[in-house]
CSV table of C-alpha atoms in Angstrom, one decimal:
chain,number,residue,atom,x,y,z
A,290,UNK,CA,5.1,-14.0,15.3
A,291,UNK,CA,4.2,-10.3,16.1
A,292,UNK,CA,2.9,-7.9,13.4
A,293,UNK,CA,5.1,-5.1,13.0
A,294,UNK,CA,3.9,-2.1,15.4
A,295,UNK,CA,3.7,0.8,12.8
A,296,UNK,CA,1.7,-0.8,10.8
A,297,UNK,CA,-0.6,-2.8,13.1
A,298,UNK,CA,-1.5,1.0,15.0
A,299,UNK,CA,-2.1,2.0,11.7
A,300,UNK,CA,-4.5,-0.3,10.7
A,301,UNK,CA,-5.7,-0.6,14.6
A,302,UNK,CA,-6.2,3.2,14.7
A,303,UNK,CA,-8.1,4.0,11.2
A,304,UNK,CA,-11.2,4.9,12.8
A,305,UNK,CA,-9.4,8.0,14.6
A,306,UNK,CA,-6.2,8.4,12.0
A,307,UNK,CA,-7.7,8.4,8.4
A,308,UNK,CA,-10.2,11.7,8.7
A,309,UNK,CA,-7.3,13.3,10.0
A,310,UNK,CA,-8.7,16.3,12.2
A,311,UNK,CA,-12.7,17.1,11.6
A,312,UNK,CA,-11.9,20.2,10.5
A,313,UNK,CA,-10.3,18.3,7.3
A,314,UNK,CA,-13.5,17.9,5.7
A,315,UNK,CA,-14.8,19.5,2.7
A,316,UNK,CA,-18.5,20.3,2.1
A,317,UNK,CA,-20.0,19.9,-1.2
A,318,UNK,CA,-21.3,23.5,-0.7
A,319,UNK,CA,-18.1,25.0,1.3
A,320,UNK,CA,-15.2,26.5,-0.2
A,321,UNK,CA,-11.7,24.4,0.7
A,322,UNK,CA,-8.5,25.9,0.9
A,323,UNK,CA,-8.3,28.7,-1.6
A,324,UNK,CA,-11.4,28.2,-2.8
A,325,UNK,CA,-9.5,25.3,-5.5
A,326,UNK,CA,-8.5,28.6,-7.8
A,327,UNK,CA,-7.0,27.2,-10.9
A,328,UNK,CA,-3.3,28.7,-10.8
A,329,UNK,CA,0.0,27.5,-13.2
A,330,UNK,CA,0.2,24.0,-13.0
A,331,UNK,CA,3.4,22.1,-11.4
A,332,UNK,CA,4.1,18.4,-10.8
A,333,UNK,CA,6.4,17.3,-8.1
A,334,UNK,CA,8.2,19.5,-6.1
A,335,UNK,CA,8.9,22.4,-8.8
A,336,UNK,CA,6.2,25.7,-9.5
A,337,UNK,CA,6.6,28.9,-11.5
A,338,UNK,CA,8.0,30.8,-8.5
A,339,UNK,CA,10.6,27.7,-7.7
A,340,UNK,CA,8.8,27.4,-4.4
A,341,UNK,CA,9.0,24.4,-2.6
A,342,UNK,CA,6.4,21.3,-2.6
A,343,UNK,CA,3.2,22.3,-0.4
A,344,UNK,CA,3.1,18.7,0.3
A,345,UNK,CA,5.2,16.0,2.3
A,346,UNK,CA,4.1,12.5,2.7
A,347,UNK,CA,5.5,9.1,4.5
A,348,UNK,CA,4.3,5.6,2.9
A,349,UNK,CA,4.3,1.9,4.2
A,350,UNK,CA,3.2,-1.6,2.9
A,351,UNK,CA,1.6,-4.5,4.9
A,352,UNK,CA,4.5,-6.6,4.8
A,353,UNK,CA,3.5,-9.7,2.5
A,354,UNK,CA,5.0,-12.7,4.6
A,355,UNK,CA,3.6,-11.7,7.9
A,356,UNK,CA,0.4,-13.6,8.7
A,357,UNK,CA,-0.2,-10.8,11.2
A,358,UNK,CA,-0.7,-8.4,8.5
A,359,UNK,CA,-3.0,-10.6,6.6
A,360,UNK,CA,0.2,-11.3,4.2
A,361,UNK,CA,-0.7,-12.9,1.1
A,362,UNK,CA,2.7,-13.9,0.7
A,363,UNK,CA,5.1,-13.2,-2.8
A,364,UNK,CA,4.9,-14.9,-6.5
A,365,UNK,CA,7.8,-15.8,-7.5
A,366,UNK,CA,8.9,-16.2,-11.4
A,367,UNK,CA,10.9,-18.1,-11.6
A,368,UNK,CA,10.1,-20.5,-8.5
A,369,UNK,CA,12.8,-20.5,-5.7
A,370,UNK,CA,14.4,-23.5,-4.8
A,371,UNK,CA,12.6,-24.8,-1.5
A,372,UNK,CA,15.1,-25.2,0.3
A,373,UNK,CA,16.5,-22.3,-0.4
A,374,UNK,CA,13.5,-20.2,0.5
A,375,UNK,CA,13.1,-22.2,3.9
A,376,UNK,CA,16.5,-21.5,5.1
A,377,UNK,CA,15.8,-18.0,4.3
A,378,UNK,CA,12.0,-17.7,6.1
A,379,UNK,CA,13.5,-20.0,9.0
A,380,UNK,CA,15.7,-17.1,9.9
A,381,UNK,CA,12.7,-15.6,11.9
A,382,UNK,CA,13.2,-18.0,14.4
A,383,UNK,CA,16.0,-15.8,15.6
A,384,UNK,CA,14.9,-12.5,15.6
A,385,UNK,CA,14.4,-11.1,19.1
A,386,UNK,CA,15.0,-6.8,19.1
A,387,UNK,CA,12.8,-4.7,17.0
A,388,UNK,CA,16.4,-3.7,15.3
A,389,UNK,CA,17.0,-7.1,14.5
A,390,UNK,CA,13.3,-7.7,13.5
A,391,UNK,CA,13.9,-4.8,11.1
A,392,UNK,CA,16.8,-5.9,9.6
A,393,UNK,CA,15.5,-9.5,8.7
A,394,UNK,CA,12.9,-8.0,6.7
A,395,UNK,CA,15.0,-6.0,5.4
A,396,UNK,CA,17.0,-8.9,4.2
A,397,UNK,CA,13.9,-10.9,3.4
A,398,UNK,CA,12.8,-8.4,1.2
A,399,UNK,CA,16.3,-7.9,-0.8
A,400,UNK,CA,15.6,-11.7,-1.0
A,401,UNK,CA,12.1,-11.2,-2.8
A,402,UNK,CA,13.9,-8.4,-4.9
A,403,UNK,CA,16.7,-10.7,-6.1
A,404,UNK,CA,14.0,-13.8,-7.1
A,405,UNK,CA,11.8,-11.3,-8.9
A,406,UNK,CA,9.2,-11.9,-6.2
A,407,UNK,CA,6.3,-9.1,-6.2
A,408,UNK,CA,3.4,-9.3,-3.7
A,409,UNK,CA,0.9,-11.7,-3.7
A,410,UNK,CA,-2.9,-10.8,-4.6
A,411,UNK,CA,-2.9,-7.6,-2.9
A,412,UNK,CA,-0.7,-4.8,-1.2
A,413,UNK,CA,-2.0,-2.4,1.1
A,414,UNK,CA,-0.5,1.4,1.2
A,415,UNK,CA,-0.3,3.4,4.1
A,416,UNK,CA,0.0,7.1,2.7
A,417,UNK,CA,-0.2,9.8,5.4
A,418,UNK,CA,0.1,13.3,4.1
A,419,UNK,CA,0.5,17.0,5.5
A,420,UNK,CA,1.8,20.2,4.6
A,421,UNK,CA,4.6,21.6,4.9
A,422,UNK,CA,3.5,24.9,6.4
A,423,UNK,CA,0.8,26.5,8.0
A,424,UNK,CA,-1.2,27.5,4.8
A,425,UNK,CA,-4.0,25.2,4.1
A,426,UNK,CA,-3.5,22.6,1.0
A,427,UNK,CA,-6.6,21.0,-0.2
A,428,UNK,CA,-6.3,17.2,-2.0
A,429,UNK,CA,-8.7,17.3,-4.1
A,430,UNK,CA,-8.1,13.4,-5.6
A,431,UNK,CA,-5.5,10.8,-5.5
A,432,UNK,CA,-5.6,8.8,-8.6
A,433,UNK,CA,-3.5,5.6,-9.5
A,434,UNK,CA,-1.6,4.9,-12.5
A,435,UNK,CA,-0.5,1.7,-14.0
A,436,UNK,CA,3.0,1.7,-15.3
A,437,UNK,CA,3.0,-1.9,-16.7
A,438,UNK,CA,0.8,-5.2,-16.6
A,439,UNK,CA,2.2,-8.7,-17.8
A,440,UNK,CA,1.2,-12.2,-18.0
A,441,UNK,CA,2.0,-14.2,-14.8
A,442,UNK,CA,4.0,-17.6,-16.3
A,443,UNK,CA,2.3,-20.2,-15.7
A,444,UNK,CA,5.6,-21.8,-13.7
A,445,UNK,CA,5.3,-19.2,-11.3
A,446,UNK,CA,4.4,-19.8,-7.7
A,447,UNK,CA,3.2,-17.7,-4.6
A,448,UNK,CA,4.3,-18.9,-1.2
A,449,UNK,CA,2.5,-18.0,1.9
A,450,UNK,CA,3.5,-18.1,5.4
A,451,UNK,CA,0.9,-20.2,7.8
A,452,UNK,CA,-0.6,-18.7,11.2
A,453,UNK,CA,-2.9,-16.1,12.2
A,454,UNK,CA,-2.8,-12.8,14.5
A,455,UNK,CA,-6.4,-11.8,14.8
A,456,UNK,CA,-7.9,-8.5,14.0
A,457,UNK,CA,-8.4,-7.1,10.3
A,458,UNK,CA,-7.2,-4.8,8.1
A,459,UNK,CA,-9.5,-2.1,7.3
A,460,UNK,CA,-9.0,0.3,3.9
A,461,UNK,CA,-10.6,3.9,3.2
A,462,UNK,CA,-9.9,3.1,-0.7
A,463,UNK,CA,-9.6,-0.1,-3.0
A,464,UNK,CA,-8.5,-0.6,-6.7
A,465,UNK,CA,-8.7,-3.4,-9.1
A,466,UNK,CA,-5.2,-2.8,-10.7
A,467,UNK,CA,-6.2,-5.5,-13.5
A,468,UNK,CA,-8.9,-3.9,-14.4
A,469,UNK,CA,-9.2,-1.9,-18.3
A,470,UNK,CA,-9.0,1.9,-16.5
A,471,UNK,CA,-8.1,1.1,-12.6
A,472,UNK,CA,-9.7,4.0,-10.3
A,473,UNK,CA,-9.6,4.7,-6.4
A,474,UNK,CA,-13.3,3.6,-5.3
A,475,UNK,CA,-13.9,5.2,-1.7
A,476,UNK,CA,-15.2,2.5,0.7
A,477,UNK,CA,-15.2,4.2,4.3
A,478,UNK,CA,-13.8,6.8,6.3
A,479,UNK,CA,-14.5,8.5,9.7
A,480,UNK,CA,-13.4,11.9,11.1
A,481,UNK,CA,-12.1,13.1,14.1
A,482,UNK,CA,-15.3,14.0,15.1
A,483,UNK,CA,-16.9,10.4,15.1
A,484,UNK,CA,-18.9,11.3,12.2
A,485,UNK,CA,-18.8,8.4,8.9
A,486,UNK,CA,-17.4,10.1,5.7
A,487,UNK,CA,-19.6,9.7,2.3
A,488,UNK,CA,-16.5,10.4,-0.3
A,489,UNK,CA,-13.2,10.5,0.3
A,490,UNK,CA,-12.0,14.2,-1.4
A,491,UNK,CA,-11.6,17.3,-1.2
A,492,UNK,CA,-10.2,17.2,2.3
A,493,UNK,CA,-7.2,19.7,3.5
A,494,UNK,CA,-4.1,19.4,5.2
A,495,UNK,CA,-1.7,21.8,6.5
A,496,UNK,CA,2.0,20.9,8.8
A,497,UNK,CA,-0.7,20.6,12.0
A,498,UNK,CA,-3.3,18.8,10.4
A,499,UNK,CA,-2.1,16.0,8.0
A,500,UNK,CA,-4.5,12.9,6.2
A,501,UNK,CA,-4.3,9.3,6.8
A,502,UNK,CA,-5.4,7.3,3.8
A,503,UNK,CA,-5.3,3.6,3.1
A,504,UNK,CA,-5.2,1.7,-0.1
A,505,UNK,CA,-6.4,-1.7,-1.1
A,506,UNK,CA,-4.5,-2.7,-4.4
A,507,UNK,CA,-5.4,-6.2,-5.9
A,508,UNK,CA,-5.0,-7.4,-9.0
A,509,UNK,CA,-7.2,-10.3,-10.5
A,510,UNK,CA,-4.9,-11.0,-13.2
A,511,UNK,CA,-1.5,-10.6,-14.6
A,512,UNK,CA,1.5,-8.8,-12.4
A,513,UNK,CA,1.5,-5.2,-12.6
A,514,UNK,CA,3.8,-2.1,-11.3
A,515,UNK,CA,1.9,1.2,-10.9
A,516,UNK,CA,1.9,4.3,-8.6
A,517,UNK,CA,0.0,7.1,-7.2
A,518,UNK,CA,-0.8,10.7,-7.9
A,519,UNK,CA,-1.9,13.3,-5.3
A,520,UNK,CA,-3.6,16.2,-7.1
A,521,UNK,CA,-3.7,18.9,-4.8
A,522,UNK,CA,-4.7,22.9,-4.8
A,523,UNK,CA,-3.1,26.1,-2.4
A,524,UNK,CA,-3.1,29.6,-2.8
A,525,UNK,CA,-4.3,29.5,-6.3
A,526,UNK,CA,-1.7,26.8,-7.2
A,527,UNK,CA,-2.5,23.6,-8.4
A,528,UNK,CA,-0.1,20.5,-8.8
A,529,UNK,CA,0.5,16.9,-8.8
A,530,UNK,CA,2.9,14.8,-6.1
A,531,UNK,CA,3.8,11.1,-7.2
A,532,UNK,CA,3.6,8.6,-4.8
A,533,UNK,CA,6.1,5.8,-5.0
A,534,UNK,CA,7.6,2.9,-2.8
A,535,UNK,CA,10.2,4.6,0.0
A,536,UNK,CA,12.9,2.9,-2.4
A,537,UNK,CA,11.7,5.1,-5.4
A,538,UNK,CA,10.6,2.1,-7.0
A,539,UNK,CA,6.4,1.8,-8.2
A,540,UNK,CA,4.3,-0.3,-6.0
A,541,UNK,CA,3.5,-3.8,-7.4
A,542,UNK,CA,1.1,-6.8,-7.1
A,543,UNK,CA,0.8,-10.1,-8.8
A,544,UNK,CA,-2.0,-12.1,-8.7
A,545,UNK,CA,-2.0,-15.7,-7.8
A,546,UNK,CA,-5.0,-16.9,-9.0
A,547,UNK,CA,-3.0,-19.3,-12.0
A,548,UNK,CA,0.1,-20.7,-10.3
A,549,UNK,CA,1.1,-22.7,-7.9
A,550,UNK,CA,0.5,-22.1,-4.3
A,551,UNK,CA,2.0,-23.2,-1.3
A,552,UNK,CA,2.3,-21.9,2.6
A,553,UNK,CA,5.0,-22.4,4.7
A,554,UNK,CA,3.9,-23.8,7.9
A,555,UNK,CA,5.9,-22.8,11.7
A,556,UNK,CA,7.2,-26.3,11.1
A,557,UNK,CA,9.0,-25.6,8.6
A,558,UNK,CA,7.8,-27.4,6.0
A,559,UNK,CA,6.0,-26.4,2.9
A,560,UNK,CA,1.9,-27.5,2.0
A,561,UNK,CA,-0.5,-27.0,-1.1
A,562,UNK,CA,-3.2,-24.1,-0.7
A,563,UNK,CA,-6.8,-24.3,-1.9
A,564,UNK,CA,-8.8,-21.3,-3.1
A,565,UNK,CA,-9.1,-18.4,-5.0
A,566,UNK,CA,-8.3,-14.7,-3.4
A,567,UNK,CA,-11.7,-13.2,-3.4
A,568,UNK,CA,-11.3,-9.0,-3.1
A,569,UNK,CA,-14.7,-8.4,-1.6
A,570,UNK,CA,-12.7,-10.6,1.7
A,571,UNK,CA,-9.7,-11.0,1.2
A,572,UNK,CA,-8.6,-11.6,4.8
């Protein structure tokens, strides 16, 4: 099984793709974009002056069932029938083109949708971000947002498909979702330049130059839905852009740690897993 190739040069190129251009960086001491003048206010794609949205962005998830991507696989509540599921995951077998790669996960994940399956443990977010003309825009923080946390039944149960790629996923930020008031926490970052980033924001972006950030979102406990926030600053503007799912619906993440678990195997036939996710490695 091969990982899907957007994702895997994502992940493959972070070193190069999440600084974005050297020239993104903001010093402590410098002055970014308009000098982050505190303008009307606007949220979304709507100012005073009607003008469009200085920002565009693109997002994609590690896909959850591909043990190439480090999937932790999908909780299901309630369980799905096994044999159901296995005639459903045993469809890879088949898929030869990248269009017809595409459309089984496609399927797969209408699948997950139907059996009110959310990811397992984790999901990672893949948010690249430019602007939409020349004129500098300056993010100065992306903040998350939790729309709704739940208790996880305990006759739920996370499936995981068996096997292994090689390589790791890396992440610029992480957030405990489960946690009282969950934050982005910066973990690393490089420029263009070669040089290692301290903090994650301000950093600009213009139609030329755009941002590559990663997300690490786990949850410890209960299943919750939540989304993202890019606060940004241009021309003496300031304004918020929500980041959701490319289906309009919020991210989500269910943790595992108190149902049944069980991987799939390239046999075809299902297994009990042992151990706890553990966010500090998680792959």
């Amino acid at each position: 099984m091969k990982a899907r190739p957007s994702l895997a040069a994502l992940l493959l190129g972070l070193s190069s793709m999440l600084a974005g251009c050297a020239s993104n960086d903001c010093s402590s001491g410098s002055v970014c974009g308009n000098g982050n003048a505190i303008g009307s206010a606007v949220t979304g794609s709507s100012s005073p002056t009607e003008a469009s949205d200085p920002l565009t962005f693109t997002v994609e998830e590690n896909d959850p069932w591909d043990a190439c991507d480090n999937g932790q696989g999908i909780v299901f509540d309630p369980p799905v029938p096994r044999r159901e599921l296995s005639t459903e995951l045993a469809a890879n077998t088949s898929v030869g083109t990248p269009q017809e790669a595409r459309s089984y996960r496609e399927r797969l994940a209408a699948f997950d949708d139907g059996h009110h399956g959310t990811p397992a443990n984790y999901t990672l977010i893949g948010l690249n971000v430019q602007g939409t003309s020349r004129r500098a825009v300056t993010i100065k923080d992306v903040t998350v947002h939790r729309l709704t946390s739940l208790p996880v039944p305990a006759g739920a149960v996370r499936v995981q498909r068996m096997g292994a790629c090689g390589g790791a996923n890396l992440n610029r930020f992480a957030t405990d979702i489960s946690s009282s008031h969950p934050v982005l926490t910066f973990t690393e970052g490089e420029s263009a330049a070669g040089t290692m980033r301290t903090r994650g924001f301000p950093v600009q972006v213009s139609e030329s130059d755009p941002e590559n950030l990663v997300v690490f979102a786990y949850a410890l406990r209960d299943s919750h839905t939540f989304v993202l926030s890019i606060e940004w600053s241009s021309e003496g503007v300031t304004g918020t852009t929500e980041v959701r799912r490319h289906d309009g619906k919020p991210f989500a993440v269910t943790s595992a740690r108190t149902v049944e678990q069980l991987g799939y195997g390239q046999d075809g036939g299902f297994e009990s897993l042992v151990g706890i996710f553990d966010p500090d490695n998680p792959f």
